[in-house]
PDB file of C-alpha atoms in Angstrom:
ATOM      1  CA  UNK A   1     108.943 -32.232-121.935  1.00 84.00           C
ATOM      2  CA  UNK A   2     106.869 -29.909-119.783  1.00 87.00           C
ATOM      3  CA  UNK A   3     103.868 -27.791-120.679  1.00 86.00           C
ATOM      4  CA  UNK A   4     102.252 -25.199-118.434  1.00 87.00           C
ATOM      5  CA  UNK A   5      98.474 -25.638-118.311  1.00 85.00           C
ATOM      6  CA  UNK A   6      96.439 -23.238-116.224  1.00 84.00           C
ATOM      7  CA  UNK A   7      92.794 -23.485-115.246  1.00 86.00           C
ATOM      8  CA  UNK A   8      91.559 -21.516-118.271  1.00 87.00           C
ATOM      9  CA  UNK A   9      93.546 -23.657-120.703  1.00 86.00           C
ATOM     10  CA  UNK A  10      92.449 -26.859-118.997  1.00 86.00           C
ATOM     11  CA  UNK A  11      88.823 -25.753-119.269  1.00 87.00           C
ATOM     12  CA  UNK A  12      89.294 -25.215-123.033  1.00 88.00           C
ATOM     13  CA  UNK A  13      91.035 -28.572-123.623  1.00 90.00           C
ATOM     14  CA  UNK A  14      89.145 -30.829-126.018  1.00 91.00           C
ATOM     15  CA  UNK A  15      89.360 -34.018-128.074  1.00 93.00           C
ATOM     16  CA  UNK A  16      89.516 -34.168-131.851  1.00 93.00           C
ATOM     17  CA  UNK A  17      89.925 -36.731-134.626  1.00 93.00           C
ATOM     18  CA  UNK A  18      92.060 -35.887-137.637  1.00 94.00           C
ATOM     19  CA  UNK A  19      92.266 -37.860-140.912  1.00 96.00           C
ATOM     20  CA  UNK A  20      95.300 -35.744-141.830  1.00 96.00           C
ATOM     21  CA  UNK A  21      97.019 -36.743-138.581  1.00 96.00           C
ATOM     22  CA  UNK A  22      96.473 -40.412-139.478  1.00 97.00           C
ATOM     23  CA  UNK A  23      97.876 -39.790-142.976  1.00 97.00           C
ATOM     24  CA  UNK A  24     101.079 -38.125-141.761  1.00 97.00           C
ATOM     25  CA  UNK A  25     101.446 -40.785-139.058  1.00 96.00           C
ATOM     26  CA  UNK A  26     101.133 -43.635-141.550  1.00 97.00           C
ATOM     27  CA  UNK A  27     103.809 -42.102-143.798  1.00 97.00           C
ATOM     28  CA  UNK A  28     106.177 -41.984-140.831  1.00 96.00           C
ATOM     29  CA  UNK A  29     105.386 -45.643-140.131  1.00 95.00           C
ATOM     30  CA  UNK A  30     106.211 -46.527-143.747  1.00 96.00           C
ATOM     31  CA  UNK A  31     109.504 -44.649-143.331  1.00 95.00           C
ATOM     32  CA  UNK A  32     110.309 -46.808-140.285  1.00 92.00           C
ATOM     33  CA  UNK A  33     110.238 -43.909-137.793  1.00 90.00           C
ATOM     34  CA  UNK A  34     108.936 -44.921-134.338  1.00 88.00           C
ATOM     35  CA  UNK A  35     107.293 -47.938-135.919  1.00 90.00           C
ATOM     36  CA  UNK A  36     104.445 -49.401-133.872  1.00 90.00           C
ATOM     37  CA  UNK A  37     104.434 -53.234-133.979  1.00 89.00           C
ATOM     38  CA  UNK A  38     100.635 -53.430-133.667  1.00 87.00           C
ATOM     39  CA  UNK A  39     100.323 -51.877-137.128  1.00 89.00           C
ATOM     40  CA  UNK A  40     102.534 -54.401-138.938  1.00 89.00           C
ATOM     41  CA  UNK A  41      99.569 -56.083-140.731  1.00 87.00           C
ATOM     42  CA  UNK A  42      98.515 -52.698-142.126  1.00 92.00           C
ATOM     43  CA  UNK A  43     102.124 -51.867-142.968  1.00 92.00           C
ATOM     44  CA  UNK A  44     102.527 -55.041-145.020  1.00 91.00           C
ATOM     45  CA  UNK A  45      99.351 -54.189-146.919  1.00 92.00           C
ATOM     46  CA  UNK A  46     100.520 -50.591-147.483  1.00 95.00           C
ATOM     47  CA  UNK A  47     103.917 -51.667-148.788  1.00 94.00           C
ATOM     48  CA  UNK A  48     102.276 -54.045-151.266  1.00 93.00           C
ATOM     49  CA  UNK A  49      99.975 -51.210-152.361  1.00 94.00           C
ATOM     50  CA  UNK A  50     102.932 -48.877-152.901  1.00 96.00           C
ATOM     51  CA  UNK A  51     104.928 -51.563-154.711  1.00 95.00           C
ATOM     52  CA  UNK A  52     102.023 -51.886-157.106  1.00 93.00           C
ATOM     53  CA  UNK A  53     101.739 -48.122-157.676  1.00 95.00           C
ATOM     54  CA  UNK A  54     104.124 -45.713-155.902  1.00 96.00           C
ATOM     55  CA  UNK A  55     102.950 -42.345-154.565  1.00 96.00           C
ATOM     56  CA  UNK A  56     104.472 -39.055-155.669  1.00 96.00           C
ATOM     57  CA  UNK A  57     105.479 -37.443-152.357  1.00 97.00           C
ATOM     58  CA  UNK A  58     108.345 -35.329-153.699  1.00 96.00           C
ATOM     59  CA  UNK A  59     107.202 -32.250-151.744  1.00 96.00           C
ATOM     60  CA  UNK A  60     106.093 -33.939-148.510  1.00 97.00           C
ATOM     61  CA  UNK A  61     108.512 -36.821-147.935  1.00 97.00           C
ATOM     62  CA  UNK A  62     111.693 -34.704-147.483  1.00 96.00           C
ATOM     63  CA  UNK A  63     109.927 -32.658-144.798  1.00 96.00           C
ATOM     64  CA  UNK A  64     108.961 -35.775-142.813  1.00 95.00           C
ATOM     65  CA  UNK A  65     111.917 -38.079-143.401  1.00 93.00           C
ATOM     66  CA  UNK A  66     114.731 -35.635-142.810  1.00 90.00           C
ATOM     67  CA  UNK A  67     117.198 -37.111-140.329  1.00 88.00           C
ATOM     68  CA  UNK A  68     116.002 -34.644-137.675  1.00 86.00           C
ATOM     69  CA  UNK A  69     114.118 -35.209-134.437  1.00 78.00           C
ATOM     70  CA  UNK A  70     110.979 -33.464-135.705  1.00 87.00           C
ATOM     71  CA  UNK A  71     109.112 -32.260-138.761  1.00 92.00           C
ATOM     72  CA  UNK A  72     107.313 -28.971-139.579  1.00 93.00           C
ATOM     73  CA  UNK A  73     104.336 -28.431-137.271  1.00 92.00           C
ATOM     74  CA  UNK A  74     102.074 -27.022-139.996  1.00 93.00           C
ATOM     75  CA  UNK A  75     101.719 -30.475-141.605  1.00 95.00           C
ATOM     76  CA  UNK A  76      99.197 -31.430-138.885  1.00 93.00           C
ATOM     77  CA  UNK A  77      97.284 -28.309-137.801  1.00 91.00           C
ATOM     78  CA  UNK A  78      94.967 -28.629-134.822  1.00 91.00           C
ATOM     79  CA  UNK A  79      91.439 -29.449-136.089  1.00 90.00           C
ATOM     80  CA  UNK A  80      89.009 -26.580-135.676  1.00 84.00           C
ATOM     81  CA  UNK A  81      86.304 -28.820-134.196  1.00 78.00           C
ATOM     82  CA  UNK A  82      85.845 -32.337-132.877  1.00 71.00           C
ATOM     83  CA  UNK A  83      84.739 -33.764-136.228  1.00 68.00           C
ATOM     84  CA  UNK A  84      86.868 -35.673-138.694  1.00 77.00           C
ATOM     85  CA  UNK A  85      87.132 -33.848-142.014  1.00 90.00           C
ATOM     86  CA  UNK A  86      90.117 -34.224-144.328  1.00 94.00           C
ATOM     87  CA  UNK A  87      88.917 -31.185-146.291  1.00 95.00           C
ATOM     88  CA  UNK A  88      89.010 -29.004-143.174  1.00 94.00           C
ATOM     89  CA  UNK A  89      92.423 -30.332-142.176  1.00 94.00           C
ATOM     90  CA  UNK A  90      93.925 -29.643-145.603  1.00 96.00           C
ATOM     91  CA  UNK A  91      92.294 -26.229-145.771  1.00 95.00           C
ATOM     92  CA  UNK A  92      93.946 -25.301-142.467  1.00 93.00           C
ATOM     93  CA  UNK A  93      97.297 -26.557-143.790  1.00 95.00           C
ATOM     94  CA  UNK A  94      96.992 -24.474-146.976  1.00 96.00           C
ATOM     95  CA  UNK A  95      96.111 -21.356-144.949  1.00 94.00           C
ATOM     96  CA  UNK A  96      99.245 -21.478-142.792  1.00 94.00           C
ATOM     97  CA  UNK A  97     100.721 -17.938-142.809  1.00 94.00           C
ATOM     98  CA  UNK A  98     103.924 -17.644-144.822  1.00 95.00           C
ATOM     99  CA  UNK A  99     105.889 -16.362-141.832  1.00 94.00           C
ATOM    100  CA  UNK A 100     104.814 -19.410-139.807  1.00 93.00           C
ATOM    101  CA  UNK A 101     105.896 -21.746-142.598  1.00 95.00           C
ATOM    102  CA  UNK A 102     109.365 -20.216-142.739  1.00 95.00           C
ATOM    103  CA  UNK A 103     109.702 -20.135-138.947  1.00 93.00           C
ATOM    104  CA  UNK A 104     108.758 -23.807-138.645  1.00 93.00           C
ATOM    105  CA  UNK A 105     111.194 -24.824-141.392  1.00 95.00           C
ATOM    106  CA  UNK A 106     113.928 -22.877-139.628  1.00 93.00           C
ATOM    107  CA  UNK A 107     113.256 -24.621-136.302  1.00 91.00           C
ATOM    108  CA  UNK A 108     113.469 -28.060-137.932  1.00 91.00           C
ATOM    109  CA  UNK A 109     116.334 -27.576-140.400  1.00 92.00           C
ATOM    110  CA  UNK A 110     118.298 -24.638-139.048  1.00 89.00           C
ATOM    111  CA  UNK A 111     119.857 -21.941-141.205  1.00 84.00           C
ATOM    112  CA  UNK A 112     120.669 -24.091-144.253  1.00 88.00           C
ATOM    113  CA  UNK A 113     117.451 -25.477-145.691  1.00 93.00           C
ATOM    114  CA  UNK A 114     117.541 -28.593-147.882  1.00 92.00           C
ATOM    115  CA  UNK A 115     116.205 -28.293-151.423  1.00 93.00           C
ATOM    116  CA  UNK A 116     112.557 -29.184-150.776  1.00 93.00           C
ATOM    117  CA  UNK A 117     112.344 -26.979-147.672  1.00 94.00           C
ATOM    118  CA  UNK A 118     114.046 -24.077-149.457  1.00 95.00           C
ATOM    119  CA  UNK A 119     111.591 -24.293-152.357  1.00 95.00           C
ATOM    120  CA  UNK A 120     108.684 -24.197-149.880  1.00 96.00           C
ATOM    121  CA  UNK A 121     110.181 -21.216-148.046  1.00 96.00           C
ATOM    122  CA  UNK A 122     110.546 -19.336-151.348  1.00 95.00           C
ATOM    123  CA  UNK A 123     106.897 -19.838-152.299  1.00 96.00           C
ATOM    124  CA  UNK A 124     104.826 -21.113-149.340  1.00 96.00           C
ATOM    125  CA  UNK A 125     101.415 -20.593-150.956  1.00 96.00           C
ATOM    126  CA  UNK A 126     102.131 -22.736-153.999  1.00 96.00           C
ATOM    127  CA  UNK A 127     104.168 -25.252-152.004  1.00 96.00           C
ATOM    128  CA  UNK A 128     101.428 -25.825-149.422  1.00 97.00           C
ATOM    129  CA  UNK A 129      98.892 -26.452-152.184  1.00 97.00           C
ATOM    130  CA  UNK A 130     101.144 -29.118-153.671  1.00 97.00           C
ATOM    131  CA  UNK A 131     101.777 -30.705-150.275  1.00 97.00           C
ATOM    132  CA  UNK A 132      98.034 -30.773-149.587  1.00 97.00           C
ATOM    133  CA  UNK A 133      97.449 -32.527-152.935  1.00 98.00           C
ATOM    134  CA  UNK A 134     100.101 -35.130-152.120  1.00 98.00           C
ATOM    135  CA  UNK A 135      98.653 -35.767-148.665  1.00 98.00           C
ATOM    136  CA  UNK A 136      95.144 -36.122-150.071  1.00 97.00           C
ATOM    137  CA  UNK A 137      96.382 -38.772-152.509  1.00 97.00           C
ATOM    138  CA  UNK A 138      98.225 -40.559-149.690  1.00 97.00           C
ATOM    139  CA  UNK A 139      95.067 -40.536-147.581  1.00 97.00           C
ATOM    140  CA  UNK A 140      92.894 -41.852-150.401  1.00 96.00           C
ATOM    141  CA  UNK A 141      95.305 -44.689-151.131  1.00 96.00           C
ATOM    142  CA  UNK A 142      96.528 -45.706-147.668  1.00 96.00           C
ATOM    143  CA  UNK A 143      93.966 -44.572-145.088  1.00 95.00           C
ATOM    144  CA  UNK A 144      90.551 -44.299-146.770  1.00 93.00           C
ATOM    145  CA  UNK A 145      90.163 -48.052-147.496  1.00 89.00           C
ATOM    146  CA  UNK A 146      90.369 -48.703-143.734  1.00 88.00           C
ATOM    147  CA  UNK A 147      88.856 -45.443-142.468  1.00 89.00           C
ATOM    148  CA  UNK A 148      85.486 -46.802-141.197  1.00 80.00           C
ATOM    149  CA  UNK A 149      87.303 -49.239-138.868  1.00 80.00           C
ATOM    150  CA  UNK A 150      89.950 -46.693-137.897  1.00 88.00           C
ATOM    151  CA  UNK A 151      87.245 -44.099-137.190  1.00 87.00           C
ATOM    152  CA  UNK A 152      85.397 -46.623-135.034  1.00 81.00           C
ATOM    153  CA  UNK A 153      88.479 -47.145-132.855  1.00 85.00           C
ATOM    154  CA  UNK A 154      89.081 -43.389-132.597  1.00 89.00           C
ATOM    155  CA  UNK A 155      85.460 -42.685-131.650  1.00 85.00           C
ATOM    156  CA  UNK A 156      85.521 -45.458-129.063  1.00 83.00           C
ATOM    157  CA  UNK A 157      88.722 -44.056-127.569  1.00 87.00           C
ATOM    158  CA  UNK A 158      87.245 -40.560-127.245  1.00 88.00           C
ATOM    159  CA  UNK A 159      84.105 -42.004-125.645  1.00 84.00           C
ATOM    160  CA  UNK A 160      86.194 -43.949-123.132  1.00 84.00           C
ATOM    161  CA  UNK A 161      88.302 -40.865-122.280  1.00 88.00           C
ATOM    162  CA  UNK A 162      85.167 -38.811-121.757  1.00 86.00           C
ATOM    163  CA  UNK A 163      83.982 -41.339-119.199  1.00 85.00           C
ATOM    164  CA  UNK A 164      87.388 -41.207-117.496  1.00 85.00           C
ATOM    165  CA  UNK A 165      87.103 -37.422-117.268  1.00 87.00           C
ATOM    166  CA  UNK A 166      83.606 -37.711-115.810  1.00 87.00           C
ATOM    167  CA  UNK A 167      84.689 -40.312-113.257  1.00 85.00           C
ATOM    168  CA  UNK A 168      87.942 -38.776-112.056  1.00 85.00           C
ATOM    169  CA  UNK A 169      88.514 -35.353-113.584  1.00 85.00           C
ATOM    170  CA  UNK A 170      91.601 -34.153-115.445  1.00 84.00           C
ATOM    171  CA  UNK A 171      94.006 -36.057-113.191  1.00 82.00           C
ATOM    172  CA  UNK A 172      92.331 -39.385-114.029  1.00 85.00           C
ATOM    173  CA  UNK A 173      92.170 -38.462-117.718  1.00 88.00           C
ATOM    174  CA  UNK A 174      95.852 -37.612-118.093  1.00 86.00           C
ATOM    175  CA  UNK A 175      96.996 -40.499-115.908  1.00 84.00           C
ATOM    176  CA  UNK A 176      95.345 -42.965-118.290  1.00 84.00           C
ATOM    177  CA  UNK A 177      96.244 -41.455-121.683  1.00 88.00           C
ATOM    178  CA  UNK A 178      99.750 -42.945-121.772  1.00 90.00           C
ATOM    179  CA  UNK A 179     102.266 -44.223-119.190  1.00 88.00           C
ATOM    180  CA  UNK A 180     104.711 -41.417-120.094  1.00 89.00           C
ATOM    181  CA  UNK A 181     102.188 -38.590-119.588  1.00 88.00           C
ATOM    182  CA  UNK A 182     101.141 -36.921-116.348  1.00 86.00           C
ATOM    183  CA  UNK A 183      99.290 -33.778-115.249  1.00 85.00           C
ATOM    184  CA  UNK A 184      99.936 -32.279-111.856  1.00 82.00           C
ATOM    185  CA  UNK A 185     100.021 -28.778-110.353  1.00 78.00           C
ATOM    186  CA  UNK A 186      99.148 -26.898-113.559  1.00 84.00           C
ATOM    187  CA  UNK A 187     101.768 -28.752-115.576  1.00 86.00           C
ATOM    188  CA  UNK A 188     101.651 -31.562-118.140  1.00 86.00           C
ATOM    189  CA  UNK A 189     104.843 -33.640-118.114  1.00 86.00           C
ATOM    190  CA  UNK A 190     105.994 -36.103-120.762  1.00 86.00           C
ATOM    191  CA  UNK A 191     108.686 -38.335-119.285  1.00 84.00           C
ATOM    192  CA  UNK A 192     109.917 -41.912-119.637  1.00 75.00           C
ATOM    193  CA  UNK A 193     112.842 -43.727-121.247  1.00 71.00           C
ATOM    194  CA  UNK A 194     112.448 -42.028-124.629  1.00 69.00           C
ATOM    195  CA  UNK A 195     112.715 -38.511-123.176  1.00 64.00           C
ATOM    196  CA  UNK A 196     115.491 -39.076-120.636  1.00 61.00           C
ATOM    197  CA  UNK A 197     118.313 -37.605-122.746  1.00 58.00           C
ATOM    198  CA  UNK A 198     116.778 -34.188-123.331  1.00 64.00           C
ATOM    199  CA  UNK A 199     114.496 -31.716-121.591  1.00 70.00           C
ATOM    200  CA  UNK A 200     112.465 -28.965-123.189  1.00 78.00           C
ATOM    201  CA  UNK A 201     109.608 -26.650-122.393  1.00 81.00           C
ATOM    202  CA  UNK A 202     106.665 -26.540-124.783  1.00 84.00           C
ATOM    203  CA  UNK A 203     105.627 -23.125-126.085  1.00 82.00           C
ATOM    204  CA  UNK A 204     101.882 -23.583-125.837  1.00 83.00           C
ATOM    205  CA  UNK A 205      99.678 -22.329-128.654  1.00 81.00           C
ATOM    206  CA  UNK A 206      96.537 -20.231-128.125  1.00 82.00           C
ATOM    207  CA  UNK A 207      93.696 -21.694-126.045  1.00 83.00           C
ATOM    208  CA  UNK A 208      93.500 -25.145-124.531  1.00 87.00           C
ATOM    209  CA  UNK A 209      95.070 -28.391-125.654  1.00 91.00           C
ATOM    210  CA  UNK A 210      93.709 -30.637-128.405  1.00 92.00           C
ATOM    211  CA  UNK A 211      93.973 -34.317-127.456  1.00 94.00           C
ATOM    212  CA  UNK A 212      94.138 -36.482-130.586  1.00 95.00           C
ATOM    213  CA  UNK A 213      94.095 -40.301-130.546  1.00 95.00           C
ATOM    214  CA  UNK A 214      96.046 -41.894-133.398  1.00 96.00           C
ATOM    215  CA  UNK A 215      95.753 -45.413-134.820  1.00 95.00           C
ATOM    216  CA  UNK A 216      98.377 -45.502-137.586  1.00 95.00           C
ATOM    217  CA  UNK A 217     101.100 -43.912-135.535  1.00 93.00           C
ATOM    218  CA  UNK A 218     103.918 -44.083-133.052  1.00 91.00           C
ATOM    219  CA  UNK A 219     103.611 -45.970-129.754  1.00 91.00           C
ATOM    220  CA  UNK A 220     104.784 -42.741-128.075  1.00 91.00           C
ATOM    221  CA  UNK A 221     103.038 -39.498-127.182  1.00 91.00           C
ATOM    222  CA  UNK A 222     103.858 -36.600-129.528  1.00 90.00           C
ATOM    223  CA  UNK A 223     103.482 -32.982-128.374  1.00 88.00           C
ATOM    224  CA  UNK A 224     104.038 -29.970-130.600  1.00 83.00           C
ATOM    225  CA  UNK A 225     106.764 -27.809-129.067  1.00 82.00           C
ATOM    226  CA  UNK A 226     105.820 -24.782-131.175  1.00 80.00           C
ATOM    227  CA  UNK A 227     102.630 -24.179-133.107  1.00 81.00           C
ATOM    228  CA  UNK A 228     100.601 -21.467-134.787  1.00 75.00           C
ATOM    229  CA  UNK A 229      97.362 -23.295-133.880  1.00 79.00           C
ATOM    230  CA  UNK A 230      96.365 -24.963-130.607  1.00 87.00           C
ATOM    231  CA  UNK A 231      98.929 -27.285-129.075  1.00 90.00           C
ATOM    232  CA  UNK A 232      98.144 -30.900-129.890  1.00 91.00           C
ATOM    233  CA  UNK A 233      98.919 -34.009-127.860  1.00 92.00           C
ATOM    234  CA  UNK A 234      98.781 -37.075-130.132  1.00 94.00           C
ATOM    235  CA  UNK A 235      98.661 -40.407-128.324  1.00 94.00           C
ATOM    236  CA  UNK A 236      98.115 -44.081-129.339  1.00 94.00           C
ATOM    237  CA  UNK A 237      94.417 -44.855-129.510  1.00 93.00           C
ATOM    238  CA  UNK A 238      93.036 -47.465-127.155  1.00 86.00           C
ATOM    239  CA  UNK A 239      91.967 -50.638-128.982  1.00 78.00           C
ATOM    240  CA  UNK A 240      94.395 -50.367-131.903  1.00 82.00           C
ATOM    241  CA  UNK A 241      96.001 -53.699-131.035  1.00 72.00           C
ATOM    242  CA  UNK A 242      92.871 -55.657-132.006  1.00 69.00           C
ATOM    243  CA  UNK A 243      92.119 -53.661-135.176  1.00 73.00           C
ATOM    244  CA  UNK A 244      94.307 -55.575-137.620  1.00 73.00           C
ATOM    245  CA  UNK A 245      93.815 -59.053-136.160  1.00 59.00           C
ATOM    246  CA  UNK A 246      93.239 -61.475-139.017  1.00 45.00           C
ATOM    247  CA  UNK A 247      89.702 -62.836-138.866  1.00 46.00           C
ATOM    248  CA  UNK A 248      87.846 -63.136-135.591  1.00 47.00           C
ATOM    249  CA  UNK A 249      89.906 -64.311-132.607  1.00 51.00           C
ATOM    250  CA  UNK A 250      88.612 -67.426-130.892  1.00 59.00           C
ATOM    251  CA  UNK A 251      87.417 -67.185-127.323  1.00 62.00           C
ATOM    252  CA  UNK A 252      88.880 -69.463-124.685  1.00 69.00           C
ATOM    253  CA  UNK A 253      87.158 -72.727-123.834  1.00 78.00           C
ATOM    254  CA  UNK A 254      86.021 -71.520-120.401  1.00 83.00           C
ATOM    255  CA  UNK A 255      84.318 -68.492-121.941  1.00 83.00           C
ATOM    256  CA  UNK A 256      82.643 -70.716-124.542  1.00 84.00           C
ATOM    257  CA  UNK A 257      81.298 -73.041-121.832  1.00 86.00           C
ATOM    258  CA  UNK A 258      79.917 -70.065-119.913  1.00 88.00           C
ATOM    259  CA  UNK A 259      78.394 -68.049-122.764  1.00 89.00           C
ATOM    260  CA  UNK A 260      78.043 -70.441-125.680  1.00 88.00           C
ATOM    261  CA  UNK A 261      80.145 -70.343-128.861  1.00 86.00           C
ATOM    262  CA  UNK A 262      78.365 -67.492-130.679  1.00 85.00           C
ATOM    263  CA  UNK A 263      78.230 -65.104-127.727  1.00 89.00           C
ATOM    264  CA  UNK A 264      81.814 -65.919-126.740  1.00 88.00           C
ATOM    265  CA  UNK A 265      83.011 -65.222-130.299  1.00 84.00           C
ATOM    266  CA  UNK A 266      81.010 -61.985-130.378  1.00 86.00           C
ATOM    267  CA  UNK A 267      82.622 -60.855-127.146  1.00 87.00           C
ATOM    268  CA  UNK A 268      86.077 -61.710-128.476  1.00 83.00           C
ATOM    269  CA  UNK A 269      85.447 -59.951-131.801  1.00 80.00           C
ATOM    270  CA  UNK A 270      84.449 -56.769-129.967  1.00 82.00           C
ATOM    271  CA  UNK A 271      87.960 -56.210-128.641  1.00 72.00           C
ATOM    272  CA  UNK A 272      87.899 -53.837-131.619  1.00 71.00           C
ATOM    273  CA  UNK A 273      84.694 -51.757-131.997  1.00 77.00           C
ATOM    274  CA  UNK A 274      82.283 -53.000-134.668  1.00 79.00           C
ATOM    275  CA  UNK A 275      78.740 -52.577-135.938  1.00 82.00           C
ATOM    276  CA  UNK A 276      76.082 -55.269-136.048  1.00 86.00           C
ATOM    277  CA  UNK A 277      76.677 -55.637-139.793  1.00 81.00           C
ATOM    278  CA  UNK A 278      80.431 -56.040-139.280  1.00 75.00           C
ATOM    279  CA  UNK A 279      79.846 -58.755-136.697  1.00 81.00           C
ATOM    280  CA  UNK A 280      77.303 -60.618-138.801  1.00 81.00           C
ATOM    281  CA  UNK A 281      79.711 -60.655-141.748  1.00 71.00           C
ATOM    282  CA  UNK A 282      82.658 -61.797-139.608  1.00 69.00           C
ATOM    283  CA  UNK A 283      80.771 -64.589-137.821  1.00 74.00           C
ATOM    284  CA  UNK A 284      78.584 -65.736-140.706  1.00 74.00           C
ATOM    285  CA  UNK A 285      75.261 -65.234-138.885  1.00 81.00           C
ATOM    286  CA  UNK A 286      72.295 -62.960-139.559  1.00 87.00           C
ATOM    287  CA  UNK A 287      72.235 -59.361-138.230  1.00 87.00           C
ATOM    288  CA  UNK A 288      69.041 -60.138-136.291  1.00 90.00           C
ATOM    289  CA  UNK A 289      70.742 -63.031-134.518  1.00 90.00           C
ATOM    290  CA  UNK A 290      73.719 -60.805-133.701  1.00 90.00           C
ATOM    291  CA  UNK A 291      71.352 -58.183-132.255  1.00 91.00           C
ATOM    292  CA  UNK A 292      69.688 -60.747-129.992  1.00 92.00           C
ATOM    293  CA  UNK A 293      73.019 -62.009-128.653  1.00 93.00           C
ATOM    294  CA  UNK A 294      74.323 -58.450-128.177  1.00 93.00           C
ATOM    295  CA  UNK A 295      71.270 -57.592-126.067  1.00 93.00           C
ATOM    296  CA  UNK A 296      72.075 -60.463-123.695  1.00 93.00           C
ATOM    297  CA  UNK A 297      75.734 -59.409-123.507  1.00 94.00           C
ATOM    298  CA  UNK A 298      74.758 -55.772-122.862  1.00 93.00           C
ATOM    299  CA  UNK A 299      72.256 -56.760-120.177  1.00 94.00           C
ATOM    300  CA  UNK A 300      75.075 -58.736-118.512  1.00 93.00           C
ATOM    301  CA  UNK A 301      77.433 -55.745-118.552  1.00 94.00           C
ATOM    302  CA  UNK A 302      79.908 -57.430-120.908  1.00 93.00           C
ATOM    303  CA  UNK A 303      79.325 -55.196-123.935  1.00 91.00           C
ATOM    304  CA  UNK A 304      78.577 -51.476-124.353  1.00 89.00           C
ATOM    305  CA  UNK A 305      77.436 -49.463-127.326  1.00 86.00           C
ATOM    306  CA  UNK A 306      78.205 -45.962-128.550  1.00 78.00           C
ATOM    307  CA  UNK A 307      76.982 -43.899-131.481  1.00 75.00           C
ATOM    308  CA  UNK A 308      79.515 -42.943-134.173  1.00 64.00           C
ATOM    309  CA  UNK A 309      77.858 -40.636-136.683  1.00 63.00           C
ATOM    310  CA  UNK A 310      74.980 -42.659-138.139  1.00 69.00           C
ATOM    311  CA  UNK A 311      76.343 -45.984-136.936  1.00 72.00           C
ATOM    312  CA  UNK A 312      76.117 -47.733-133.568  1.00 82.00           C
ATOM    313  CA  UNK A 313      79.353 -49.322-132.390  1.00 81.00           C
ATOM    314  CA  UNK A 314      79.622 -52.164-129.898  1.00 86.00           C
ATOM    315  CA  UNK A 315      82.715 -52.940-127.812  1.00 83.00           C
ATOM    316  CA  UNK A 316      83.665 -55.001-124.797  1.00 85.00           C
ATOM    317  CA  UNK A 317      83.469 -53.419-121.368  1.00 87.00           C
ATOM    318  CA  UNK A 318      86.273 -53.807-118.795  1.00 85.00           C
ATOM    319  CA  UNK A 319      84.228 -56.654-117.292  1.00 90.00           C
ATOM    320  CA  UNK A 320      84.049 -58.329-120.699  1.00 88.00           C
ATOM    321  CA  UNK A 321      87.796 -57.936-121.179  1.00 84.00           C
ATOM    322  CA  UNK A 322      88.467 -59.554-117.808  1.00 86.00           C
ATOM    323  CA  UNK A 323      86.181 -62.449-118.669  1.00 87.00           C
ATOM    324  CA  UNK A 324      88.049 -63.024-121.945  1.00 82.00           C
TER     325      UNK A 324
END
């Protein structure tokens, strides 16, 4: 897939976090579409939750799980700002123009719409309200219980990408987002084994791109081919692999001898971003003791910290990762 990206569009490219994107992504994971192995612990939990009390997704599910290669673009509109607000995401979904709804359904399903898509095309305003209600319930049940940890990983990813952009510009940024993605000579190219059988040109939406890390999603990059909002590039968030690890992973014996047990375990636990309170709870020590150990690790360049809303997140640096 190729996408033309001029200087003006590159200058307007931004990052955003979307709770609605995570919700749609997790439903696709439950359906078994492009399943990401790193999320299997969450998936087992989600399936037990749904076995206990199923969700009513009669409007949404047929649009996502449809036997096609894509799903309607209006289900994940580009966030208006860099914040993470489910209310804003759902409001943008509900406000999709009727003509855009019908055009998107036509691109996905062709001339003969299945029952759920046909009902939405007949009455987009009412249908979008019902879809938004279903997605809110799905978010509250499947995403919200884990959102603080998911948000921490997303915030840490955006912070890391911002440093990549500062250090090496757009070329460094795009080269590190995903192995299948490249930017060169005013063009973003998505290649790799998955895309070998087909080639397409993306019809870019207005303005720059919106780069969106995703935790509960596919291991692949997803680019909207057509959109009524800004074109989004959704990619696997850095650090997702450590998010669902059961308990706190044990550091290796060499690291323990060098740092001591508590600091080595702290460093290992921070493969996934966490707050001081999270770490104290996981390791069974006081928050003040955690703070003292974190200061030593930060002074040694093994741990960094970033602000996420009102919280301060700690995570291992590349040096810390190499030591582990």
